[in-house]
JSON list of C-alpha atoms in Angstrom, two decimals:
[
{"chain": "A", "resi": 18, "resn": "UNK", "atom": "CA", "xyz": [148.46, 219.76, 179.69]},
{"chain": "A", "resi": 19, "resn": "UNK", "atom": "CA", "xyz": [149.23, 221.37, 183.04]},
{"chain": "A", "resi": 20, "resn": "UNK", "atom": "CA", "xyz": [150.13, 219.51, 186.16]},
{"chain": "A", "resi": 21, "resn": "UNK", "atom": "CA", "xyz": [147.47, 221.16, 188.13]},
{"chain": "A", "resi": 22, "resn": "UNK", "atom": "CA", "xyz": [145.07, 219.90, 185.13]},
{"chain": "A", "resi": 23, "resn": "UNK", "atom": "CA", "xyz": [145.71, 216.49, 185.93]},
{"chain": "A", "resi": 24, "resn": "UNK", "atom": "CA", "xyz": [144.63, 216.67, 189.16]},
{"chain": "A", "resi": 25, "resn": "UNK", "atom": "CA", "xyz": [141.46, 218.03, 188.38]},
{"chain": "A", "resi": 26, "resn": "UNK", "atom": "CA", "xyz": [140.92, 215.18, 186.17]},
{"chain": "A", "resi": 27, "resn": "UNK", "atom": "CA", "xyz": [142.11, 212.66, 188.48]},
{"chain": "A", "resi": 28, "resn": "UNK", "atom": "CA", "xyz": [139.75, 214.54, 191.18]},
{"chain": "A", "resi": 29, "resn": "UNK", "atom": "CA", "xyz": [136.54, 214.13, 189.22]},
{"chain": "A", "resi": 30, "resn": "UNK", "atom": "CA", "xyz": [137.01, 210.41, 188.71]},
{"chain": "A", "resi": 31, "resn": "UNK", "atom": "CA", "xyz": [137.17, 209.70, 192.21]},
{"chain": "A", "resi": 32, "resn": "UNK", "atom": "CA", "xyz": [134.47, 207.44, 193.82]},
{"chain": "A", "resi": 33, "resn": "UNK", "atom": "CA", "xyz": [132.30, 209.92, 195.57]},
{"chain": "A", "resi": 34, "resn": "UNK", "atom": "CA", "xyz": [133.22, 208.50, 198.91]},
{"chain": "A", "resi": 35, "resn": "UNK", "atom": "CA", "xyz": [136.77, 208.87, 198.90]},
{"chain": "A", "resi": 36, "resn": "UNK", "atom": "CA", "xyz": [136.21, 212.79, 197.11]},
{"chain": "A", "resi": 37, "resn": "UNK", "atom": "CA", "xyz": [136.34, 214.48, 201.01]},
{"chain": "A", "resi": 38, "resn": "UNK", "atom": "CA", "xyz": [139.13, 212.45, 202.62]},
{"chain": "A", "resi": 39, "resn": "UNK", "atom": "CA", "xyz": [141.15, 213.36, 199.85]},
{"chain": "A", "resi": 40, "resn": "UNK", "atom": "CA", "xyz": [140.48, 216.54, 198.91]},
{"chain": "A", "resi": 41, "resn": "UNK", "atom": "CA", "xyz": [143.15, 217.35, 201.13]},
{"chain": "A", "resi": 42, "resn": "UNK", "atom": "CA", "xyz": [145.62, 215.64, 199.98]},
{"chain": "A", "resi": 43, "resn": "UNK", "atom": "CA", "xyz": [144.85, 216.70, 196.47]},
{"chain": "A", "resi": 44, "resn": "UNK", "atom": "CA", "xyz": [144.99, 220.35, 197.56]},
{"chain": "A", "resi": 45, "resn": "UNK", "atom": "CA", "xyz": [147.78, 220.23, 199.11]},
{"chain": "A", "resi": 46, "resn": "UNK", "atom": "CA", "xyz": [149.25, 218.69, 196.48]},
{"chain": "A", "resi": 47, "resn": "UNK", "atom": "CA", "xyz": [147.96, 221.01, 193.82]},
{"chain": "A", "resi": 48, "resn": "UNK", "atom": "CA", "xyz": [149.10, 224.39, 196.21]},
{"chain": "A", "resi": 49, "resn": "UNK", "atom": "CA", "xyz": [152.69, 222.59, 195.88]},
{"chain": "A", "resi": 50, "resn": "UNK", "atom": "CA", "xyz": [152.60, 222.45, 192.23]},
{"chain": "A", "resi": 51, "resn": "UNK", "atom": "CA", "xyz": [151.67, 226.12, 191.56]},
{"chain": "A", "resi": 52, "resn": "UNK", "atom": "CA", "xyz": [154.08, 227.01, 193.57]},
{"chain": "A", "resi": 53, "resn": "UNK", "atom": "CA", "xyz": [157.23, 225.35, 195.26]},
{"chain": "A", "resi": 54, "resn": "UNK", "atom": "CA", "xyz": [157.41, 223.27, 192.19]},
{"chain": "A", "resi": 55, "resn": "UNK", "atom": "CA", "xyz": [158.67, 226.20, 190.00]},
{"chain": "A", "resi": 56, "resn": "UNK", "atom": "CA", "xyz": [160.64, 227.21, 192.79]},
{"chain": "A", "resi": 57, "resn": "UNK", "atom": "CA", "xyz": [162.44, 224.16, 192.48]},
{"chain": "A", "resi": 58, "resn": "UNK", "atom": "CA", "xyz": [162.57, 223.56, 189.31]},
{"chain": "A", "resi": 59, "resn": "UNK", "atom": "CA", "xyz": [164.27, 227.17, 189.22]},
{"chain": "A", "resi": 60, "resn": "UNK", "atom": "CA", "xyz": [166.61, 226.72, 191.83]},
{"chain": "A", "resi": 61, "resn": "UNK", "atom": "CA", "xyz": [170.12, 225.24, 191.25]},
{"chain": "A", "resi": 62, "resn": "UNK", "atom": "CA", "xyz": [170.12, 224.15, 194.87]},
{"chain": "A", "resi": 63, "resn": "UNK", "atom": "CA", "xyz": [170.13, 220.43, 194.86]},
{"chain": "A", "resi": 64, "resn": "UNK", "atom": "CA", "xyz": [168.28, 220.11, 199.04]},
{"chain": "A", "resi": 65, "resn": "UNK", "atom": "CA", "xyz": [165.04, 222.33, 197.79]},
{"chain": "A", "resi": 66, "resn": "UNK", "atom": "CA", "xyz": [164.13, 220.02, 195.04]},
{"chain": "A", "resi": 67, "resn": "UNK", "atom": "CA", "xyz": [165.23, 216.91, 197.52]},
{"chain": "A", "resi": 68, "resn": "UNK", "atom": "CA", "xyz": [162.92, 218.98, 199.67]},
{"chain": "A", "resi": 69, "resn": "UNK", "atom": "CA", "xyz": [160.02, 219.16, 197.03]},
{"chain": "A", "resi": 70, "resn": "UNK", "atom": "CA", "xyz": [159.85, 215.49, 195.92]},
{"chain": "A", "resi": 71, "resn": "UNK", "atom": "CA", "xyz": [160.15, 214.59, 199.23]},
{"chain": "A", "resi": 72, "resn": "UNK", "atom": "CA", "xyz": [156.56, 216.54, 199.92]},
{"chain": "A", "resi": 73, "resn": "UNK", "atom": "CA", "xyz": [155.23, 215.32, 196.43]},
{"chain": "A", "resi": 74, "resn": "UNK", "atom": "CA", "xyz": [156.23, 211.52, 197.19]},
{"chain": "A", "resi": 75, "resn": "UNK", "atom": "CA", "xyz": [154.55, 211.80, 200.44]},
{"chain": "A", "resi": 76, "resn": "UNK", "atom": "CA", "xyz": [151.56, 213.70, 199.64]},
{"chain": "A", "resi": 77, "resn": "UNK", "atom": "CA", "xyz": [150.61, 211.03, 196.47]},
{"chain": "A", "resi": 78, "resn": "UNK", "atom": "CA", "xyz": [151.79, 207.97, 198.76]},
{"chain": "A", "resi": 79, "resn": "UNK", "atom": "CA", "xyz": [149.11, 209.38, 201.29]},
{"chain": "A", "resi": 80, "resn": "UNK", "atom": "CA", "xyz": [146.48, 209.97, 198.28]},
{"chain": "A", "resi": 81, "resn": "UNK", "atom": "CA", "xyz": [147.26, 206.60, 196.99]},
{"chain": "A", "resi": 82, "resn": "UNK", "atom": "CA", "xyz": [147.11, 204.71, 200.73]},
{"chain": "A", "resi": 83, "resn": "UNK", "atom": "CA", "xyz": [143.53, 206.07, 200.97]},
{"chain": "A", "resi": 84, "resn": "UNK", "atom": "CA", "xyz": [142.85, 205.28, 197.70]},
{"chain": "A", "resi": 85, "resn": "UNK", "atom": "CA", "xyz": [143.82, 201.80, 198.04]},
{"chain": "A", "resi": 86, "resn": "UNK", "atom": "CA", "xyz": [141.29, 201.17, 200.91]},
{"chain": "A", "resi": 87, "resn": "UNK", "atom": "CA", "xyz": [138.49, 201.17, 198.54]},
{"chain": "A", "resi": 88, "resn": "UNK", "atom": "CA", "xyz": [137.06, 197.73, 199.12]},
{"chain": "A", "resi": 89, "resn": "UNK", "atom": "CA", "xyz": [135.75, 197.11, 195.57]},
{"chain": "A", "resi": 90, "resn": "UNK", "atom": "CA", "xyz": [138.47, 195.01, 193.56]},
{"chain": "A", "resi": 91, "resn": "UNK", "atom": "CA", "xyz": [140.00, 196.76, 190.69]},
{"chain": "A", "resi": 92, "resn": "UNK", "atom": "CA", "xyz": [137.76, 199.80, 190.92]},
{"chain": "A", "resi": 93, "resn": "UNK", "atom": "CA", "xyz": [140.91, 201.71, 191.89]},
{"chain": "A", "resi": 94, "resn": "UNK", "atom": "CA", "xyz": [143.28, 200.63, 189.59]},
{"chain": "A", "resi": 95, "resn": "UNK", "atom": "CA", "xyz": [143.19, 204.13, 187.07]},
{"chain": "A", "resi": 96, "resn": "UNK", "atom": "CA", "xyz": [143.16, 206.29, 189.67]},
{"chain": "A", "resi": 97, "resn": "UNK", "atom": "CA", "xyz": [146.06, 204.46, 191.30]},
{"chain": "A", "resi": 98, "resn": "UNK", "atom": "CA", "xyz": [148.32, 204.72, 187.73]},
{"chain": "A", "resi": 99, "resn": "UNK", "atom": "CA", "xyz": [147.11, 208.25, 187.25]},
{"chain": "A", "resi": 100, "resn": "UNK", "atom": "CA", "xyz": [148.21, 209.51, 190.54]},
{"chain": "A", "resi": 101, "resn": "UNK", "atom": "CA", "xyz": [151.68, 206.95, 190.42]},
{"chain": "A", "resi": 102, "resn": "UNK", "atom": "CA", "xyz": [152.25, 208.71, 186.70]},
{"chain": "A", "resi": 103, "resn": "UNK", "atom": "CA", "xyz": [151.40, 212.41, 188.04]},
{"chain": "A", "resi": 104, "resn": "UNK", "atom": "CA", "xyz": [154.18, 211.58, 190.93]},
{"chain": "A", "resi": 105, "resn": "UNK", "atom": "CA", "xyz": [156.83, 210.79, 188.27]},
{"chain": "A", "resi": 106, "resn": "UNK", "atom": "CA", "xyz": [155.85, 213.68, 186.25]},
{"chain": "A", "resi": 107, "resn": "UNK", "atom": "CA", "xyz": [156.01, 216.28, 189.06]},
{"chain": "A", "resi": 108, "resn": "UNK", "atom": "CA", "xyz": [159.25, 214.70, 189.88]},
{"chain": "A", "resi": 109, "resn": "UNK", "atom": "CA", "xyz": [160.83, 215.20, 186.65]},
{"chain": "A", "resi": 110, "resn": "UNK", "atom": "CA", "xyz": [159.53, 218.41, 186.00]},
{"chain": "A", "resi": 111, "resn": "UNK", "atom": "CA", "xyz": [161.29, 219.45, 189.29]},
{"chain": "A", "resi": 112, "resn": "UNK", "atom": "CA", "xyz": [164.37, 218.20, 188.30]},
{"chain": "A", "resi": 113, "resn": "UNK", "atom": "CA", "xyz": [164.62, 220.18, 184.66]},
{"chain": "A", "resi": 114, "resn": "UNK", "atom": "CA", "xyz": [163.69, 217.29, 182.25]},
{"chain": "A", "resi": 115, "resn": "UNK", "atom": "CA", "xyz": [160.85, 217.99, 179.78]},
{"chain": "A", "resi": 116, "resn": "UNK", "atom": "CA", "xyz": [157.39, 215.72, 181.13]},
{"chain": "A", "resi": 117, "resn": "UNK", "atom": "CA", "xyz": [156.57, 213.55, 177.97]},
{"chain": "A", "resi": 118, "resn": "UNK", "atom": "CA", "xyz": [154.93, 209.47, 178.04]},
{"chain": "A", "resi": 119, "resn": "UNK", "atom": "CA", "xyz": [158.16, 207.93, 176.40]},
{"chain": "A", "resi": 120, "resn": "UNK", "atom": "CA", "xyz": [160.49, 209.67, 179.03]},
{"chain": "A", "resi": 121, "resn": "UNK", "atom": "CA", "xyz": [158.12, 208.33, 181.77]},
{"chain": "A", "resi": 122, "resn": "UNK", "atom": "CA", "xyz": [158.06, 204.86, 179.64]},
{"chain": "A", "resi": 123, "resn": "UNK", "atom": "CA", "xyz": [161.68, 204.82, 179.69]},
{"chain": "A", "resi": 124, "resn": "UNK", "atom": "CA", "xyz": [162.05, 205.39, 183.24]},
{"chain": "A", "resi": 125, "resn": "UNK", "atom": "CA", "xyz": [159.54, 202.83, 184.48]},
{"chain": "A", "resi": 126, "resn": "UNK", "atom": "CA", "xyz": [161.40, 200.22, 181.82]},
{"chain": "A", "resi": 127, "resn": "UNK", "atom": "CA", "xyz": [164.54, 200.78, 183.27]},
{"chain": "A", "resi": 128, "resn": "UNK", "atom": "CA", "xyz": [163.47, 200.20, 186.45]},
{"chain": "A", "resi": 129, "resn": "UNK", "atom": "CA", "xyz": [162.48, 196.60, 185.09]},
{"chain": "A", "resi": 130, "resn": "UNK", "atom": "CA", "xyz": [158.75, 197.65, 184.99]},
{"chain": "A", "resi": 131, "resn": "UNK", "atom": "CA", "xyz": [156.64, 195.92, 182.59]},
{"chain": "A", "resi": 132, "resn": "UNK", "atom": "CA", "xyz": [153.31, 198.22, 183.20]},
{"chain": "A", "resi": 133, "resn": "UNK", "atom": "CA", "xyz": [151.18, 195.52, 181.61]},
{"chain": "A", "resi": 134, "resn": "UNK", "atom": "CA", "xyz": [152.60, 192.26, 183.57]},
{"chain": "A", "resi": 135, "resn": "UNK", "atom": "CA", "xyz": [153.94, 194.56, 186.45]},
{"chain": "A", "resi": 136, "resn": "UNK", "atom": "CA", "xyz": [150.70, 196.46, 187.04]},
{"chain": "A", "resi": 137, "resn": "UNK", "atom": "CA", "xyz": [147.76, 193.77, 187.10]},
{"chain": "A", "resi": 138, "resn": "UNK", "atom": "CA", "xyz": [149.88, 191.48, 188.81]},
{"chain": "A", "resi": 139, "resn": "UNK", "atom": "CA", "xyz": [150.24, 194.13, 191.61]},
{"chain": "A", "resi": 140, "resn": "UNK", "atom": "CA", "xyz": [146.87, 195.23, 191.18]},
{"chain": "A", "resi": 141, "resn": "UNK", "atom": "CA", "xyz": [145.08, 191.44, 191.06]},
{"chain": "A", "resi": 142, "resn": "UNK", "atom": "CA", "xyz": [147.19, 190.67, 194.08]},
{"chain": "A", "resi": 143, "resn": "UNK", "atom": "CA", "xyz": [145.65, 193.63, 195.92]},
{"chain": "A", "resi": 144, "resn": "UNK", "atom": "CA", "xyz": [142.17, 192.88, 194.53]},
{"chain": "A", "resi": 145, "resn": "UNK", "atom": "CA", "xyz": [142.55, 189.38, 195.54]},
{"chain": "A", "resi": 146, "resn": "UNK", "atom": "CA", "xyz": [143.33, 190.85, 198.95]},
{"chain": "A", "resi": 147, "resn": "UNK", "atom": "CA", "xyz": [140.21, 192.68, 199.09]},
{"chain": "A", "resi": 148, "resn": "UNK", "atom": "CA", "xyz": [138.28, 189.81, 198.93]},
{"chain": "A", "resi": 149, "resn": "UNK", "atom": "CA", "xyz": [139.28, 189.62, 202.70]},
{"chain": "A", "resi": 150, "resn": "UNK", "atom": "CA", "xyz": [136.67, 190.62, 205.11]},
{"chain": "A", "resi": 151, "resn": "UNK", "atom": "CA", "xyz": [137.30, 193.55, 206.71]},
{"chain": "A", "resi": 152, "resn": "UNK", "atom": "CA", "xyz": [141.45, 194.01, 207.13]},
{"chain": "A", "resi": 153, "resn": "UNK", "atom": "CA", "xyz": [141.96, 193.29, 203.01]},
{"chain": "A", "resi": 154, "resn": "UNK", "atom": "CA", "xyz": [141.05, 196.80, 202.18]},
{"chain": "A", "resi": 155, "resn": "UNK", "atom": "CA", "xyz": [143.72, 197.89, 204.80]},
{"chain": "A", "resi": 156, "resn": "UNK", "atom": "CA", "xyz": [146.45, 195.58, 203.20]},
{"chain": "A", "resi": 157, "resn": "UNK", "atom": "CA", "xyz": [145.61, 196.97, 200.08]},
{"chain": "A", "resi": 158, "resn": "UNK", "atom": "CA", "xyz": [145.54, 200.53, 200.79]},
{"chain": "A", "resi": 159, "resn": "UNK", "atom": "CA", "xyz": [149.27, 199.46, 202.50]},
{"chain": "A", "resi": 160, "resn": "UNK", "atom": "CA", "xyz": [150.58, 198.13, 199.71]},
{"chain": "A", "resi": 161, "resn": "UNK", "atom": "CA", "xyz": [149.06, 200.94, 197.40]},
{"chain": "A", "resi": 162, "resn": "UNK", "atom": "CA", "xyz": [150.63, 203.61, 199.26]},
{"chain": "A", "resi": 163, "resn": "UNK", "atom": "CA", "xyz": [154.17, 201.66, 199.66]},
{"chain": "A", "resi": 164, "resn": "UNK", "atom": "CA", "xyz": [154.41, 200.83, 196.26]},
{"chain": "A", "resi": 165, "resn": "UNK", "atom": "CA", "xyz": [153.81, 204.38, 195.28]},
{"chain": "A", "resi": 166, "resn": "UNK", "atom": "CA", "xyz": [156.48, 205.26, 198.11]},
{"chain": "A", "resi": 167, "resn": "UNK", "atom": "CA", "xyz": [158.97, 203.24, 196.27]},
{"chain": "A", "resi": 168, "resn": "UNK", "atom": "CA", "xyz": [158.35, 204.28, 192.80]},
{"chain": "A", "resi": 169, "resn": "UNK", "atom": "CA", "xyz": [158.51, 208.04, 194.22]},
{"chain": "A", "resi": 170, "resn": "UNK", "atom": "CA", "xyz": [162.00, 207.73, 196.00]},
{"chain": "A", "resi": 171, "resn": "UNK", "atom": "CA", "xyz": [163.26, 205.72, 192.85]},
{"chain": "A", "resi": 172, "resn": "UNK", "atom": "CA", "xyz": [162.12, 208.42, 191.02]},
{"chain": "A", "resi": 173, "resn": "UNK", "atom": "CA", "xyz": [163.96, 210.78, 193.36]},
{"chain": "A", "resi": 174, "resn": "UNK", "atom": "CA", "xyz": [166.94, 209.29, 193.14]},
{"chain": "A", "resi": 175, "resn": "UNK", "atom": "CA", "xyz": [167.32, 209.07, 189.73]},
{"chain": "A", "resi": 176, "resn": "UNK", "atom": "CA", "xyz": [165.77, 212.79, 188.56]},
{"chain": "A", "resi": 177, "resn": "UNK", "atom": "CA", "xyz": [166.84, 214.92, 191.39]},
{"chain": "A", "resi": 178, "resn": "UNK", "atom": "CA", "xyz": [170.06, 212.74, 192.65]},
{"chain": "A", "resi": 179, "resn": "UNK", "atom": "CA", "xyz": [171.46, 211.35, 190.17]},
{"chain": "A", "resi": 180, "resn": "UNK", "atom": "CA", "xyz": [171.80, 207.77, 191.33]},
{"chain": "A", "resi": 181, "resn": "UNK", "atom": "CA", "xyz": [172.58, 205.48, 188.14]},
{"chain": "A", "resi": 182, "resn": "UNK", "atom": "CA", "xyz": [169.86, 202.69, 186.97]},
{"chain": "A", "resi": 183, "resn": "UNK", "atom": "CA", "xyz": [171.59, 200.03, 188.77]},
{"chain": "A", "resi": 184, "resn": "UNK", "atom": "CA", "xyz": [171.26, 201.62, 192.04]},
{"chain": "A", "resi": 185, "resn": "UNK", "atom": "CA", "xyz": [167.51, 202.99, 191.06]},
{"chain": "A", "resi": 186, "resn": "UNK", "atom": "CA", "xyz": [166.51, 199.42, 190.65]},
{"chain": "A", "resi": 187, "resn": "UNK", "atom": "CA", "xyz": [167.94, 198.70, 194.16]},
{"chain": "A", "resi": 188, "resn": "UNK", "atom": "CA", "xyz": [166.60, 201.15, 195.24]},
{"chain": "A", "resi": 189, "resn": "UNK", "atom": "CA", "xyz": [163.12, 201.59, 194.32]},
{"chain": "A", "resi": 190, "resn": "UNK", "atom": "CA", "xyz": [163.00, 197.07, 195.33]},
{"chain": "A", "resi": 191, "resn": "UNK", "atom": "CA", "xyz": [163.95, 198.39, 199.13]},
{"chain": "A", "resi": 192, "resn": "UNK", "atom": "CA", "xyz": [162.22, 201.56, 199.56]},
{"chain": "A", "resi": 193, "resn": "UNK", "atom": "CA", "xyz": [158.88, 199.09, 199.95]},
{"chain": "A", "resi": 194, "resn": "UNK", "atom": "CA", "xyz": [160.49, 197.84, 202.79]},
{"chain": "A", "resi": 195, "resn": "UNK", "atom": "CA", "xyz": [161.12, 201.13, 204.14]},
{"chain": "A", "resi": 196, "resn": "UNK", "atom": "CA", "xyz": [157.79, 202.64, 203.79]},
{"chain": "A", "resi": 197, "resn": "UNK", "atom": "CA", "xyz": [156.68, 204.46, 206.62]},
{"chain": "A", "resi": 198, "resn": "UNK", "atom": "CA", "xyz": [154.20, 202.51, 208.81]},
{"chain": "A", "resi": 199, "resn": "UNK", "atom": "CA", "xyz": [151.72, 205.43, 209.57]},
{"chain": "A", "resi": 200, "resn": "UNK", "atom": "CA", "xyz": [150.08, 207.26, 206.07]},
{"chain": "A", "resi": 201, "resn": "UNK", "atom": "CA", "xyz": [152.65, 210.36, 205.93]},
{"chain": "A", "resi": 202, "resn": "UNK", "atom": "CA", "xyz": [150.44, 213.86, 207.05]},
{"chain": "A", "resi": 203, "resn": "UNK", "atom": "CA", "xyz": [149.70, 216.77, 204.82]},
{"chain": "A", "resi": 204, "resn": "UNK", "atom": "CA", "xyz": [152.84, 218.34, 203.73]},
{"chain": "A", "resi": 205, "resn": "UNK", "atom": "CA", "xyz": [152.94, 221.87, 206.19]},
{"chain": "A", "resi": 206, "resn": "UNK", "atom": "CA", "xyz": [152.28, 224.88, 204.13]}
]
């Protein structure tokens, strides 16, 4: 299945209120992959695909912050994965490597991810948030979009840098720290 696929998928199962706001995003994001994505993945110039991934982390970290703010507990929990999976996927397909589920698998392992026990405890801790009248659904959305921030520059570093697993791990526990404070924009066409 196509990247650009996914997307559609992941665009249908969005809750209706959420479907404008990130439309966007999701076109933006879609425009990238049928284009500077091959471009990058073609290019033996190290900076454009650094370039690329940087506009793919940002453009699902966005997607996934507004996502996030959805104030029913749980109820964004697929779309979240789906859109954290389609990051990775874009990423590696940038850098070369063939997309497949056990390459992704491996990856997330080795970054010490359990995605049973890693995932719903992230998840019930942002659903618990939510419980939280009015500024829960902000905390979530926050720590949606940096936790998608941190799996993207992990990600980065390992596909498109080379940074070994050691380092990754480092990495990808301090780029939540480092996640920008303001939703990133719209990558500039």
């Amino acid at each position: 299945m196509k990247i650009s696929q996914l997307i559609e998928k992941v665009a249908v199962k969005l809750p209706k209120n959420l479907r404008g706001p990130l439309m966007g995003h999701l076109t933006a994001l879609r425009e990238l992959i049928e284009g500077e994505l091959e471009a990058a993945r073609k290019s033996p110039d190290k900076e454009v695909k650094l370039a690329v991934t940087k506009k793919i982390v940002a453009t699902c970290a966005a997607v996934c912050t507004t996502v996030g703010v959805e104030p029913i507990p749980l109820a964004d929990f697929p779309i979240l994965t789906a859109l954290q999976l389609l990051m990775v996927s874009c990423i590696m397909h940038v850098s070369g490597r063939e997309i497949s589920r056990k390459a992704i698998g491996e990856f997330l392992s080795a970054l010490g991810l359990n995605i049973g026990a890693g995932l719903v405890l992230r998840e019930g801790a942002r659903a618990a948030v939510k419980l939280l009248p009015g500024f829960g659904s902000a905390i979530s959305g926050a720590i949606a979009g940096g936790a998608t921030y941190a799996l993207g520059r992990a990600a980065t570093g390992y596909f498109i840098e080379g940074v070994p697993l050691p380092e990754v791990r480092k990495l990808f526990r301090n780029s939540g720290a480092n996640t920008p404070k303001t939703p990133p924009a719209l990558p500039e066409k």
